[in-house]
Short mmCIF file of C-alpha atoms in Angstrom, two decimals:
data_model
loop_
_atom_site.label_atom_id
_atom_site.label_comp_id
_atom_site.label_asym_id
_atom_site.label_seq_id
_atom_site.Cartn_x
_atom_site.Cartn_y
_atom_site.Cartn_z
CA LEU A 28 -43.70 63.53 -67.96
CA SER A 29 -41.86 66.26 -69.81
CA GLU A 30 -39.03 65.32 -72.17
CA LEU A 31 -36.48 66.29 -69.52
CA GLU A 32 -38.12 64.43 -66.65
CA ALA A 33 -38.54 61.32 -68.81
CA LEU A 34 -34.86 61.35 -69.76
CA MET A 35 -33.75 61.73 -66.15
CA GLU A 36 -36.05 58.90 -65.14
CA ARG A 37 -34.51 56.62 -67.77
CA MET A 38 -31.00 57.54 -66.60
CA LYS A 39 -31.95 56.71 -63.01
CA ARG A 40 -33.49 53.41 -64.05
CA LEU A 41 -30.38 52.44 -66.01
CA GLN A 42 -28.20 53.04 -62.96
CA GLU A 43 -30.50 50.86 -60.85
CA ASP A 44 -30.57 48.09 -63.47
CA LYS A 45 -26.76 48.05 -63.58
CA GLU A 46 -26.63 47.34 -59.88
CA ASP A 47 -29.18 44.54 -60.13
CA GLU A 48 -28.08 42.66 -63.23
CA ASP A 49 -25.35 42.81 -65.86
CA ALA A 50 -26.09 41.72 -69.42
CA SER A 51 -24.05 38.84 -70.84
CA GLN A 52 -21.41 39.43 -73.51
CA GLU A 53 -23.61 37.66 -76.02
CA GLU A 54 -26.58 39.87 -75.21
CA MET A 55 -24.47 43.04 -75.42
CA ALA A 56 -23.09 41.93 -78.79
CA THR A 57 -26.64 41.38 -80.04
CA ARG A 58 -27.70 44.84 -78.85
CA PHE A 59 -24.73 46.41 -80.64
CA GLU A 60 -25.57 44.65 -83.91
CA LYS A 61 -29.17 45.82 -83.64
CA GLU A 62 -28.15 49.42 -82.94
CA LYS A 63 -25.56 49.35 -85.73
CA LYS A 64 -28.08 48.17 -88.31
CA GLU A 65 -30.69 50.68 -87.15
CA SER A 66 -28.16 53.51 -87.39
CA LEU A 67 -27.87 52.81 -91.11
CA LEU A 68 -31.58 53.61 -91.46
CA VAL A 69 -31.32 56.98 -89.74
CA ILE A 70 -31.33 59.74 -92.34
CA SER A 71 -31.33 63.50 -92.08
CA GLY A 72 -34.96 64.44 -91.76
CA GLY A 73 -36.29 61.15 -90.42
CA ILE A 74 -35.81 57.41 -89.99
CA CYS A 75 -36.28 55.26 -93.05
CA ALA A 76 -38.20 52.11 -92.23
CA PHE A 77 -37.67 50.65 -95.70
CA PRO A 78 -34.01 51.07 -96.73
CA VAL A 79 -34.61 49.96 -100.34
CA GLN A 80 -36.61 53.13 -100.90
CA PHE A 81 -33.73 55.44 -100.13
CA SER A 82 -30.12 55.66 -101.25
CA PHE A 83 -27.50 58.12 -100.06
CA ASP A 84 -25.93 57.82 -103.51
CA ASP A 85 -28.83 59.87 -104.82
CA GLU A 86 -28.02 62.76 -102.51
CA ILE A 87 -26.04 65.74 -103.75
CA VAL A 88 -24.23 68.45 -101.86
CA SER A 89 -26.11 71.74 -101.83
CA THR A 90 -24.95 74.44 -104.23
CA ASP A 91 -23.97 76.73 -101.36
CA VAL A 92 -21.48 74.17 -100.02
CA SER A 93 -20.18 72.92 -103.36
CA ARG A 94 -18.68 76.33 -104.08
CA TYR A 95 -16.11 75.74 -101.35
CA VAL A 96 -14.96 72.23 -102.17
CA GLU A 97 -12.99 70.76 -105.06
CA ASP A 98 -15.10 67.60 -105.27
CA PRO A 99 -18.81 68.29 -104.57
CA GLY A 100 -19.56 64.57 -104.73
CA PHE A 101 -17.16 63.75 -101.90
CA GLY A 102 -18.96 62.98 -98.66
CA TYR A 103 -19.90 60.44 -96.04
CA LYS A 104 -20.73 56.89 -97.11
CA ASP A 105 -22.24 54.28 -94.83
CA PHE A 106 -19.63 51.75 -93.77
CA ALA A 107 -21.82 48.92 -95.13
CA ARG A 108 -24.74 48.45 -97.47
CA ARG A 109 -28.10 48.41 -95.77
CA GLY A 110 -29.78 45.04 -95.85
CA GLU A 111 -26.57 43.04 -95.38
CA ASP A 112 -26.75 40.38 -92.67
CA HIS A 113 -23.12 40.59 -91.57
CA LEU A 114 -21.95 44.17 -91.22
CA PRO A 115 -18.24 44.81 -90.56
CA THR A 116 -17.31 45.58 -86.97
CA PHE A 117 -14.23 47.34 -85.64
CA ARG A 118 -13.62 45.92 -82.16
CA ALA A 119 -12.23 48.81 -80.11
CA GLN A 120 -10.42 46.39 -77.81
CA ASP A 121 -8.27 45.24 -80.74
CA TYR A 122 -7.12 48.76 -81.54
CA THR A 123 -7.78 51.54 -79.03
CA TRP A 124 -6.82 55.18 -79.04
CA GLU A 125 -5.24 54.89 -75.58
CA ASN A 126 -3.15 51.76 -76.21
CA HIS A 127 -2.38 51.97 -79.91
CA GLY A 128 -3.43 55.12 -81.78
CA PHE A 129 -1.96 57.60 -79.29
CA SER A 130 1.58 56.20 -79.41
CA LEU A 131 1.58 55.78 -83.21
CA VAL A 132 0.37 59.30 -84.00
CA ASN A 133 2.90 60.70 -81.54
CA ARG A 134 5.64 58.81 -83.34
CA LEU A 135 4.48 60.10 -86.73
CA TYR A 136 4.04 63.71 -85.59
CA SER A 137 5.85 64.63 -82.38
CA ASP A 138 3.56 65.66 -79.46
CA ILE A 139 0.38 65.77 -81.57
CA GLY A 140 -0.85 62.71 -79.70
CA HIS A 141 -0.75 64.59 -76.39
CA LEU A 142 -2.67 67.52 -77.88
CA LEU A 143 -5.33 65.28 -79.41
CA ASP A 144 -5.68 63.22 -76.25
CA GLU A 145 -6.10 66.35 -74.14
CA LYS A 146 -8.77 67.61 -76.57
CA PHE A 147 -10.68 64.30 -76.51
CA ARG A 148 -10.60 64.08 -72.72
CA MET A 149 -11.54 67.73 -72.18
CA VAL A 150 -14.64 67.54 -74.37
CA TYR A 151 -15.70 64.09 -73.12
CA ASN A 152 -15.44 65.13 -69.45
CA LEU A 153 -16.90 68.62 -69.90
CA THR A 154 -20.02 69.03 -67.78
CA TYR A 155 -21.75 71.58 -65.59
CA ASN A 156 -23.41 68.70 -63.68
CA THR A 157 -26.72 70.11 -64.80
CA MET A 158 -29.60 69.07 -67.01
CA ALA A 159 -31.65 72.12 -67.91
CA THR A 160 -32.97 73.40 -64.55
CA HIS A 161 -31.70 70.43 -62.54
CA GLU A 162 -28.38 70.69 -60.73
CA ASP A 163 -25.93 68.14 -59.28
CA VAL A 164 -26.73 65.61 -62.01
CA ASP A 165 -24.20 62.98 -63.07
CA THR A 166 -24.38 63.06 -66.87
CA THR A 167 -21.67 60.44 -67.45
CA THR A 168 -24.15 57.84 -68.73
CA LEU A 169 -25.66 60.27 -71.23
CA ARG A 170 -22.30 61.58 -72.47
CA ARG A 171 -21.02 58.04 -73.00
CA ALA A 172 -24.17 57.09 -74.92
CA LEU A 173 -23.67 60.06 -77.28
CA PHE A 174 -19.99 59.29 -77.85
CA ASN A 175 -20.50 55.55 -78.34
CA TYR A 176 -23.47 56.05 -80.69
CA VAL A 177 -21.26 58.02 -83.08
CA HIS A 178 -18.67 55.22 -82.99
CA CYS A 179 -21.47 52.68 -83.48
CA MET A 180 -22.49 54.48 -86.69
CA TYR A 181 -18.90 53.93 -87.85
CA GLY A 182 -19.04 50.24 -86.92
CA ILE A 183 -16.88 50.54 -83.79
CA ARG A 184 -17.89 48.37 -80.85
CA TYR A 185 -16.82 48.50 -77.19
CA ASP A 186 -17.21 45.07 -75.63
CA ASP A 187 -17.74 46.50 -72.15
CA TYR A 188 -20.59 48.80 -73.15
CA ASP A 189 -24.28 47.89 -73.17
CA TYR A 190 -25.73 49.44 -76.34
CA GLY A 191 -29.20 49.00 -74.91
CA GLU A 192 -28.47 52.28 -73.11
CA VAL A 193 -28.24 54.13 -76.43
CA ASN A 194 -31.76 53.16 -77.41
CA GLN A 195 -33.12 54.18 -74.02
CA LEU A 196 -31.38 57.53 -73.73
CA LEU A 197 -31.33 58.85 -77.32
CA GLU A 198 -34.77 59.49 -78.77
CA ARG A 199 -35.56 59.49 -82.49
CA SER A 200 -35.16 63.22 -83.11
CA LEU A 201 -31.78 63.25 -81.37
CA LYS A 202 -30.51 60.29 -83.42
CA VAL A 203 -31.51 62.13 -86.59
CA TYR A 204 -29.69 65.22 -85.38
CA ILE A 205 -26.58 63.19 -84.43
CA LYS A 206 -26.29 61.51 -87.82
CA THR A 207 -26.91 64.77 -89.66
CA VAL A 208 -24.30 66.73 -87.71
CA THR A 209 -21.76 63.89 -87.78
CA CYS A 210 -22.15 62.69 -91.35
CA TYR A 211 -23.87 65.50 -93.27
CA PRO A 212 -23.11 68.74 -91.37
CA GLU A 213 -24.05 70.87 -94.36
CA ARG A 214 -27.66 69.67 -93.97
CA THR A 215 -27.99 70.70 -90.33
CA THR A 216 -30.77 73.19 -89.73
CA LYS A 217 -31.99 75.20 -86.79
CA ARG A 218 -35.21 73.23 -86.92
CA MET A 219 -33.26 70.02 -86.26
CA TYR A 220 -31.36 71.74 -83.48
CA ASP A 221 -34.60 72.89 -81.88
CA SER A 222 -36.33 69.52 -82.28
CA TYR A 223 -34.51 67.71 -79.46
CA TRP A 224 -34.03 68.49 -75.76
CA ARG A 225 -36.26 71.55 -75.99
CA GLN A 226 -35.92 72.30 -72.28
CA PHE A 227 -32.10 72.22 -72.26
CA LYS A 228 -29.82 75.25 -72.27
CA HIS A 229 -28.03 76.24 -75.46
CA SER A 230 -24.67 75.67 -73.75
CA GLU A 231 -25.65 72.06 -73.06
CA LYS A 232 -26.71 71.47 -76.65
CA VAL A 233 -23.53 73.07 -77.97
CA HIS A 234 -21.61 70.62 -75.78
CA VAL A 235 -23.45 67.82 -77.61
CA ASN A 236 -22.07 69.21 -80.89
CA LEU A 237 -18.54 69.27 -79.51
CA LEU A 238 -18.89 65.71 -78.26
CA LEU A 239 -20.18 64.50 -81.63
CA MET A 240 -17.32 66.12 -83.55
CA GLU A 241 -14.63 64.73 -81.25
CA ALA A 242 -16.17 61.25 -81.39
CA ARG A 243 -16.17 61.41 -85.20
CA MET A 244 -12.57 62.58 -85.31
CA GLN A 245 -11.45 59.78 -83.00
CA ALA A 246 -13.35 57.19 -85.06
CA GLU A 247 -11.69 58.40 -88.26
CA LEU A 248 -8.27 58.38 -86.59
CA LEU A 249 -8.77 54.83 -85.33
CA TYR A 250 -9.45 53.54 -88.84
CA ALA A 251 -6.59 55.49 -90.38
CA LEU A 252 -4.03 54.64 -87.69
CA ARG A 253 -5.01 50.97 -87.68
CA ALA A 254 -4.40 50.85 -91.44
CA ILE A 255 -0.99 52.50 -90.96
CA THR A 256 -0.11 50.02 -88.22
CA ARG A 257 -0.99 47.07 -90.46
CA HIS A 258 1.10 48.56 -93.25
CA LEU A 259 4.11 49.04 -90.97
CA THR A 260 3.92 45.52 -89.58
#
């Protein structure tokens, strides 16, 4: 099967499996922990099987980028040290954008919550109902896997989501691309862009970029707004 046909087959199989059997909460929690730990091993350029051999602390921002920032050493840091048994988890049900973050940010900055919410919803729901040359395709499962994988990299878990879907729908090269774009955008190359979903249209792959950026922004807002809420209470 081609890359496209294989992906569509996995999406179809996931839909059928949902109808037949739902995973237990314990099993879904285990799958999240596994995906979260594995996401720490994903690095720009490949997946590190032995985390002790690589440290993001050794990375430096390229000279081209450092000219435009005040602190060249400022950048993304993994939310936990690789190799730890108990990694911190942000349970989305305890502090959600819809129920908590939206109202707080609106109170802090009038109407900005409505603008942000509209932006999140627009990008998340954006679809042509196509996958490359295939039409009338429901891409909801794939879009949710992309969005939730970004939040998973930031330690955010949705109790009602089966993270086994992430591993089935997002292949290695795409996970590398996702982490690079989300955490180290200055390292993104055309070669990385070309390495995944080769049969897809550019418009579809650009939508992936939009989805990744909005997922990252929402994750950052959730952490910041939760901290503000705790301070206020």
